[in-house]
Amino acid sequence: IDTDIRCFIVSKLKPIQELQLSDNDVDRLVTQAAGLFIWCSTLFKYLEKSWNPMHELQPFLSGSVSPKPLEQLYALYEKILDSALENREQYKSFLQTVLSMVCVSAANRPLPVSAIADFIRDHPQYEGHNATSVKKCIEALHAVLYEDAQMQDAVRAHHPSFLDYIRDKLTS
């Protein structure tokens, strides 16, 4: 499986010209992936829209590797959430509310941005937030969330493990 993950990583590196990695760096990413393609896929979704992909990748090239693959994946999700809130700490509660709604609706019928905005609109804490605010929140989390055009732009997670991660965070 590591050979397949290595091929996947090398193929994903090609379009990101800023990332010129050595074979040792690629090996390090293969180790970080811990056999999980979703880790690689999520990492590259995150890096594709990064302003400085090499800077964002650095912690994954130099960080420690957990013997538990799920911990590696959850650490990546944590990095993505931290990045979404970087210089936007005042929106943390709003982001948590949007993520809560995505998690709750994911089990039944995922909600589109407009429906999430309608639910939030009358909450006094989120005065002034609208569909544009929700959309920007989803865009900031593009590596883990997307709008599904085949389901009337319902907000969905790229992988169910992200929803598990959020549920764990919300209940702990």
XYZ file of N, CA and C in Angstrom:
516
model
N 0.827 -1.201 0.000
C 0.000 0.000 0.000
C 0.872 1.265 0.000
N 2.037 1.197 0.659
C 2.921 2.369 0.690
C 3.372 2.776 -0.713
N 3.558 1.793 -1.595
C 3.955 2.104 -2.973
C 2.845 2.879 -3.676
N 1.604 2.462 -3.459
C 0.464 3.170 -4.057
C 0.341 4.579 -3.491
N 0.538 4.710 -2.193
C 0.466 6.041 -1.566
C 1.585 6.926 -2.089
N 2.774 6.360 -2.249
C 3.901 7.129 -2.798
C 3.558 7.630 -4.206
N 3.015 6.755 -5.056
C 2.622 7.161 -6.424
C 1.570 8.265 -6.373
N 0.610 8.136 -5.474
C -0.433 9.148 -5.328
C 0.183 10.491 -4.929
N 1.079 10.474 -3.958
C 1.729 11.712 -3.492
C 2.523 12.347 -4.630
N 3.308 11.562 -5.334
C 4.114 12.094 -6.439
C 3.210 12.706 -7.509
N 2.080 12.061 -7.802
C 1.166 12.615 -8.812
C 0.539 13.926 -8.335
N 0.257 14.027 -7.045
C -0.351 15.248 -6.500
C 0.665 16.393 -6.384
N 1.943 16.058 -6.299
C 2.978 17.091 -6.209
C 3.181 17.825 -7.539
N 2.981 17.138 -8.638
C 3.267 17.711 -9.960
C 2.586 19.046 -10.223
N 1.261 19.189 -9.958
C 0.617 20.475 -10.273
C 0.973 21.616 -9.314
N 1.560 21.292 -8.176
C 1.913 22.344 -7.214
C 3.399 22.650 -7.392
N 3.694 23.586 -8.269
C 5.067 23.856 -8.678
C 5.963 24.315 -7.527
N 5.365 24.923 -6.501
C 6.157 25.408 -5.373
C 6.744 24.274 -4.546
N 6.206 23.077 -4.726
C 6.649 21.936 -3.927
C 7.628 21.070 -4.710
N 8.883 21.291 -4.455
C 9.934 20.464 -5.032
C 10.508 19.648 -3.887
N 10.017 18.436 -3.717
C 10.402 17.619 -2.572
C 11.427 16.564 -2.957
N 12.298 16.291 -2.016
C 13.276 15.225 -2.198
C 12.591 13.873 -2.007
N 13.279 12.812 -2.382
C 12.743 11.467 -2.159
C 12.538 11.215 -0.672
N 13.435 11.752 0.163
C 13.284 11.595 1.613
C 12.024 12.293 2.117
N 11.730 13.467 1.558
C 10.507 14.190 1.946
C 9.264 13.395 1.549
N 9.295 12.829 0.362
C 8.153 12.022 -0.092
C 8.000 10.799 0.819
N 9.135 10.177 1.162
C 9.093 9.031 2.087
C 8.494 9.440 3.424
N 8.829 10.630 3.874
C 8.299 11.135 5.146
C 6.776 11.291 5.067
N 6.284 11.808 3.945
C 4.832 11.943 3.768
C 4.151 10.581 3.708
N 4.803 9.628 3.068
C 4.249 8.268 3.022
C 4.129 7.732 4.449
N 5.140 7.969 5.254
C 5.113 7.524 6.652
C 4.007 8.250 7.417
N 3.891 9.560 7.211
C 2.849 10.342 7.875
C 1.452 9.838 7.500
N 1.280 9.412 6.255
C -0.021 8.943 5.782
C -0.468 7.687 6.524
N 0.475 6.937 7.022
C 0.176 5.734 7.824
C -0.825 4.809 7.126
N -0.682 4.704 5.804
C -1.549 3.806 5.059
C -2.910 4.371 4.696
N -3.163 5.632 5.001
C -4.471 6.240 4.750
C -4.432 7.174 3.533
N -5.094 6.758 2.468
C -5.186 7.621 1.292
C -5.936 8.908 1.619
N -6.910 8.833 2.513
C -7.675 10.035 2.856
C -6.765 11.088 3.473
N -5.724 10.683 4.179
C -4.775 11.643 4.740
C -4.096 12.394 3.599
N -3.626 11.645 2.607
C -2.950 12.266 1.460
C -3.887 13.170 0.674
N -5.060 12.668 0.384
C -6.030 13.433 -0.386
C -6.391 14.742 0.316
N -6.629 14.659 1.615
C -6.990 15.852 2.388
C -5.825 16.834 2.438
N -4.630 16.325 2.649
C -3.450 17.200 2.688
C -3.312 17.976 1.377
N -3.470 17.306 0.265
C -3.284 18.002 -1.014
C -4.445 18.928 -1.359
N -5.636 18.630 -0.915
C -6.741 19.595 -1.069
C -6.411 20.870 -0.289
N -5.850 20.675 0.886
C -5.446 21.801 1.738
C -4.319 22.610 1.073
N -3.321 21.931 0.555
C -2.160 22.618 -0.036
C -2.486 23.301 -1.359
N -3.438 22.746 -2.139
C -3.750 23.289 -3.462
C -4.186 24.749 -3.425
N -4.840 25.169 -2.347
C -5.313 26.557 -2.259
C -4.513 27.379 -1.256
N -3.431 26.814 -0.789
C -2.595 27.522 0.181
C -1.799 28.624 -0.501
N -1.580 29.705 0.210
C -0.770 30.797 -0.315
C 0.708 30.421 -0.320
N 1.091 29.575 0.612
C 2.482 29.161 0.722
C 2.523 27.660 1.022
N 2.355 26.826 -0.005
C 2.267 25.387 0.214
C 3.465 24.789 0.958
N 4.674 25.251 0.654
C 5.852 24.686 1.316
C 5.829 24.987 2.809
N 5.426 26.197 3.162
C 5.320 26.564 4.580
C 4.267 25.702 5.284
N 3.140 25.486 4.632
C 2.069 24.679 5.213
C 2.459 23.206 5.316
N 3.282 22.752 4.402
C 3.704 21.351 4.389
C 4.794 21.061 5.419
N 5.578 22.062 5.765
C 6.741 21.878 6.646
C 6.441 21.100 7.935
N 5.377 21.415 8.669
C 5.118 20.651 9.901
C 4.929 19.149 9.653
N 4.452 18.792 8.481
C 4.233 17.379 8.168
C 5.532 16.687 7.764
N 6.503 17.471 7.335
C 7.802 16.903 6.981
C 8.709 16.764 8.198
N 8.442 17.578 9.213
C 9.325 17.570 10.387
C 8.651 17.075 11.661
N 7.336 16.886 11.631
C 6.606 16.484 12.828
C 6.786 15.014 13.168
N 6.363 14.673 14.352
C 6.448 13.276 14.776
C 5.316 12.475 14.141
N 5.525 11.204 14.059
C 4.535 10.306 13.465
C 3.925 9.466 14.574
N 2.623 9.488 14.643
C 1.909 8.697 15.640
C 1.794 7.249 15.150
N 1.901 6.297 16.065
C 1.713 4.908 15.649
C 0.253 4.592 15.317
N -0.646 5.514 15.646
C -2.070 5.311 15.371
C -2.471 6.155 14.166
N -2.819 5.515 13.044
C -3.163 6.265 11.819
C -4.261 7.308 12.016
N -5.275 6.995 12.816
C -6.368 7.942 13.017
C -5.869 9.221 13.694
N -4.882 9.097 14.575
C -4.309 10.290 15.208
C -3.634 11.177 14.176
N -2.982 10.578 13.186
C -2.356 11.347 12.107
C -3.422 12.110 11.328
N -4.504 11.442 11.024
C -5.584 12.077 10.270
C -6.226 13.194 11.080
N -6.482 12.941 12.357
C -7.087 13.957 13.212
C -6.153 15.151 13.399
N -4.858 14.920 13.438
C -3.899 16.035 13.536
C -3.972 16.910 12.282
N -4.163 16.284 11.134
C -4.329 17.046 9.889
C -5.621 17.859 9.932
N -6.700 17.245 10.399
C -7.958 17.974 10.520
C -7.804 19.158 11.473
N -7.095 18.970 12.547
C -6.851 20.054 13.513
C -6.102 21.207 12.844
N -5.108 20.873 12.041
C -4.326 21.890 11.322
C -5.231 22.669 10.356
N -6.116 21.987 9.692
C -7.027 22.630 8.742
C -7.968 23.586 9.476
N -8.497 23.147 10.610
C -9.370 24.025 11.400
C -8.597 25.229 11.923
N -7.394 25.001 12.421
C -6.572 26.117 12.914
C -6.287 27.109 11.797
N -6.005 26.600 10.626
C -5.723 27.459 9.478
C -6.952 28.275 9.088
N -8.122 27.667 9.154
C -9.368 28.373 8.815
C -9.627 29.519 9.786
N -9.157 29.365 11.022
C -9.380 30.398 12.041
C -8.211 31.374 12.184
N -7.144 31.119 11.465
C -5.969 31.981 11.568
C -6.347 33.436 11.264
N -6.045 34.301 12.189
C -6.389 35.730 12.104
C -7.900 35.976 12.055
N -8.684 34.982 12.468
C -10.144 35.114 12.477
C -10.734 34.512 13.751
N -10.050 34.614 14.842
C -10.476 33.990 16.098
C -11.882 34.431 16.505
N -12.279 35.650 16.109
C -13.609 36.148 16.475
C -14.723 35.351 15.800
N -14.390 34.538 14.800
C -15.389 33.743 14.101
C -15.444 32.291 14.581
N -14.705 31.974 15.628
C -14.630 30.593 16.106
C -16.013 30.035 16.440
N -16.805 30.784 17.161
C -18.143 30.333 17.537
C -19.010 30.118 16.297
N -18.907 31.022 15.338
C -19.673 30.902 14.097
C -19.264 29.636 13.352
N -17.971 29.409 13.233
C -17.460 28.218 12.571
C -17.948 26.954 13.282
N -17.921 26.951 14.601
C -18.399 25.797 15.368
C -19.885 25.550 15.103
N -20.662 26.609 15.029
C -22.095 26.467 14.770
C -22.344 25.893 13.375
N -21.626 26.406 12.387
C -21.776 25.891 11.024
C -21.379 24.414 10.981
N -20.254 24.082 11.602
C -19.809 22.687 11.604
C -20.805 21.784 12.328
N -21.380 22.284 13.398
C -22.397 21.508 14.125
C -23.590 21.210 13.226
N -24.020 22.212 12.478
C -25.163 22.019 11.587
C -24.825 21.044 10.455
N -23.617 21.129 9.953
C -23.192 20.197 8.901
C -23.193 18.772 9.455
N -22.668 18.597 10.654
C -22.622 17.260 11.270
C -24.016 16.700 11.537
N -24.872 17.518 12.090
C -26.220 17.058 12.425
C -27.000 16.708 11.160
N -26.901 17.535 10.155
C -27.683 17.283 8.942
C -27.068 16.191 8.067
N -25.799 15.924 8.211
C -25.120 14.932 7.364
C -25.723 13.543 7.506
N -26.197 13.214 8.688
C -26.741 11.876 8.929
C -28.080 11.655 8.208
N -28.808 12.722 7.950
C -30.123 12.597 7.317
C -30.121 13.196 5.918
N -30.207 14.494 5.884
C -30.198 15.192 4.601
C -29.322 16.429 4.732
N -28.158 16.423 4.108
C -27.266 17.580 4.214
C -27.953 18.863 3.749
N -27.658 19.938 4.447
C -28.282 21.230 4.155
C -27.422 22.069 3.213
N -28.063 22.840 2.336
C -27.307 23.783 1.510
C -26.911 25.013 2.345
N -26.005 25.786 1.817
C -25.535 27.006 2.484
C -26.708 27.895 2.869
N -27.665 28.062 1.956
C -28.794 28.966 2.224
C -29.607 28.509 3.435
N -29.811 27.205 3.593
C -30.576 26.699 4.740
C -29.794 26.892 6.040
N -28.503 26.655 5.990
C -27.670 26.882 7.186
C -27.747 28.348 7.574
N -27.658 29.230 6.590
C -27.740 30.669 6.848
C -29.101 31.051 7.432
N -30.169 30.429 6.946
C -31.509 30.712 7.474
C -31.612 30.323 8.941
N -31.044 29.203 9.312
C -31.075 28.775 10.710
C -30.296 29.730 11.613
N -29.202 30.243 11.098
C -28.317 31.108 11.893
C -28.805 32.549 11.939
N -29.499 32.979 10.911
C -29.876 34.383 10.715
C -30.483 35.064 11.941
N -31.373 34.394 12.638
C -32.076 35.030 13.743
C -31.353 34.938 15.087
N -30.206 34.290 15.089
C -29.447 34.178 16.338
C -28.737 35.511 16.595
N -28.993 36.148 17.752
C -28.417 37.480 18.010
C -26.885 37.507 17.974
N -26.275 36.405 18.321
C -24.807 36.357 18.333
C -24.230 36.455 16.919
N -25.021 36.071 15.928
C -24.522 36.044 14.557
C -25.171 37.100 13.675
N -25.604 38.191 14.281
C -26.210 39.286 13.528
C -25.241 39.749 12.440
N -25.755 39.908 11.265
C -24.935 40.354 10.143
C -24.354 39.198 9.333
N -24.401 37.991 9.877
C -23.937 36.831 9.114
C -25.064 36.370 8.204
N -24.683 35.932 7.010
C -25.665 35.505 6.025
C -25.093 34.356 5.204
N -25.721 34.074 4.080
C -25.250 32.972 3.238
C -23.812 33.192 2.772
N -23.450 34.441 2.541
C -22.070 34.735 2.139
C -21.098 34.344 3.247
N -21.457 34.618 4.488
C -20.604 34.245 5.627
C -20.455 32.733 5.725
N -21.559 32.028 5.542
C -21.520 30.566 5.603
C -20.665 30.034 4.461
N -20.852 30.595 3.280
C -20.086 30.162 2.108
C -18.584 30.380 2.330
N -18.210 31.517 2.911
C -16.799 31.787 3.194
C -16.245 30.789 4.217
N -17.078 30.408 5.163
C -16.695 29.407 6.155
C -16.413 28.071 5.462
N -17.291 27.677 4.570
C -17.127 26.418 3.839
C -15.885 26.491 2.947
N -15.679 27.627 2.311
C -14.492 27.803 1.463
C -13.210 27.715 2.280
N -13.222 28.255 3.490
C -12.040 28.190 4.360
C -11.734 26.749 4.755
N -12.743 25.905 4.686
C -12.583 24.488 5.035
C -12.670 23.594 3.798
N -12.244 24.142 2.647
C -12.355 23.437 1.370
C -11.689 22.060 1.356
N -10.713 21.855 2.197
C -10.015 20.565 2.212
C -10.872 19.466 2.826
N -11.876 19.851 3.587
C -12.705 18.850 4.279
C -14.200 18.957 3.956
N -14.649 20.107 3.440
C -16.065 20.319 3.115
C -16.217 20.800 1.675
N -17.369 20.514 1.103
C -17.662 21.008 -0.243
C -19.168 21.129 -0.425
N -19.549 21.892 -1.432
C -20.952 22.020 -1.803
C -21.221 21.043 -2.942
N -22.134 20.124 -2.715
C -22.448 19.074 -3.672
C -23.495 19.577 -4.669
N -23.069 19.868 -5.873
C -23.958 20.410 -6.906
C -25.074 19.429 -7.271
N -24.843 18.144 -7.100
C -25.859 17.150 -7.428
C -26.913 17.015 -6.328
N -26.694 17.686 -5.211
C -27.672 17.663 -4.105
C -28.069 19.088 -3.726
N -28.361 19.911 -4.732
C -28.770 21.303 -4.525
C -27.771 22.068 -3.643
N -26.484 21.857 -3.879
C -25.396 22.537 -3.164
C -25.384 22.245 -1.662
N -25.808 21.041 -1.286
C -25.743 20.645 0.118
C -24.282 20.611 0.559
N -24.023 21.064 1.778
C -22.667 21.071 2.319
C -22.365 19.671 2.838
N -21.295 19.099 2.318
C -20.928 17.722 2.665
C -19.452 17.642 3.011
N -19.116 16.630 3.755
C -17.719 16.350 4.083
C -17.126 15.489 2.969
N -15.863 15.737 2.663
C -15.191 14.900 1.668
C -15.087 13.461 2.167
N -14.996 13.286 3.484
C -14.840 11.946 4.043
C -15.559 11.867 5.390
N -16.228 10.756 5.681
C -16.963 10.639 6.947
C -16.084 10.755 8.192
N -14.803 10.484 8.068
C -13.913 10.590 9.238
C -13.844 12.024 9.761
N -14.047 13.009 8.881
C -14.046 14.396 9.357
C -15.254 14.641 10.249
N -16.395 14.109 9.873
C -17.592 14.254 10.709
C -17.400 13.548 12.052
N -16.767 12.375 12.027
C -16.452 11.678 13.285
C -15.547 12.533 14.161
N -14.561 13.138 13.540
C -13.627 14.016 14.255
C -14.368 15.193 14.886
N -15.243 15.827 14.142
C -15.999 16.980 14.656
C -16.921 16.535 15.791
N -17.605 15.426 15.614
C -18.472 14.922 16.685
C -17.661 14.654 17.960
N -16.493 14.068 17.802
C -15.620 13.836 18.969
C -15.234 15.142 19.643
N -14.904 16.148 18.819
C -14.519 17.471 19.363
C -15.696 18.140 20.082
N -16.877 18.017 19.506
C -18.045 18.686 20.081
C -18.515 18.022 21.367
N -18.260 16.737 21.514
C -18.735 16.034 22.708
C -17.662 15.888 23.783
N -16.447 16.309 23.488
C -15.391 16.178 24.514
C -15.164 17.481 25.258
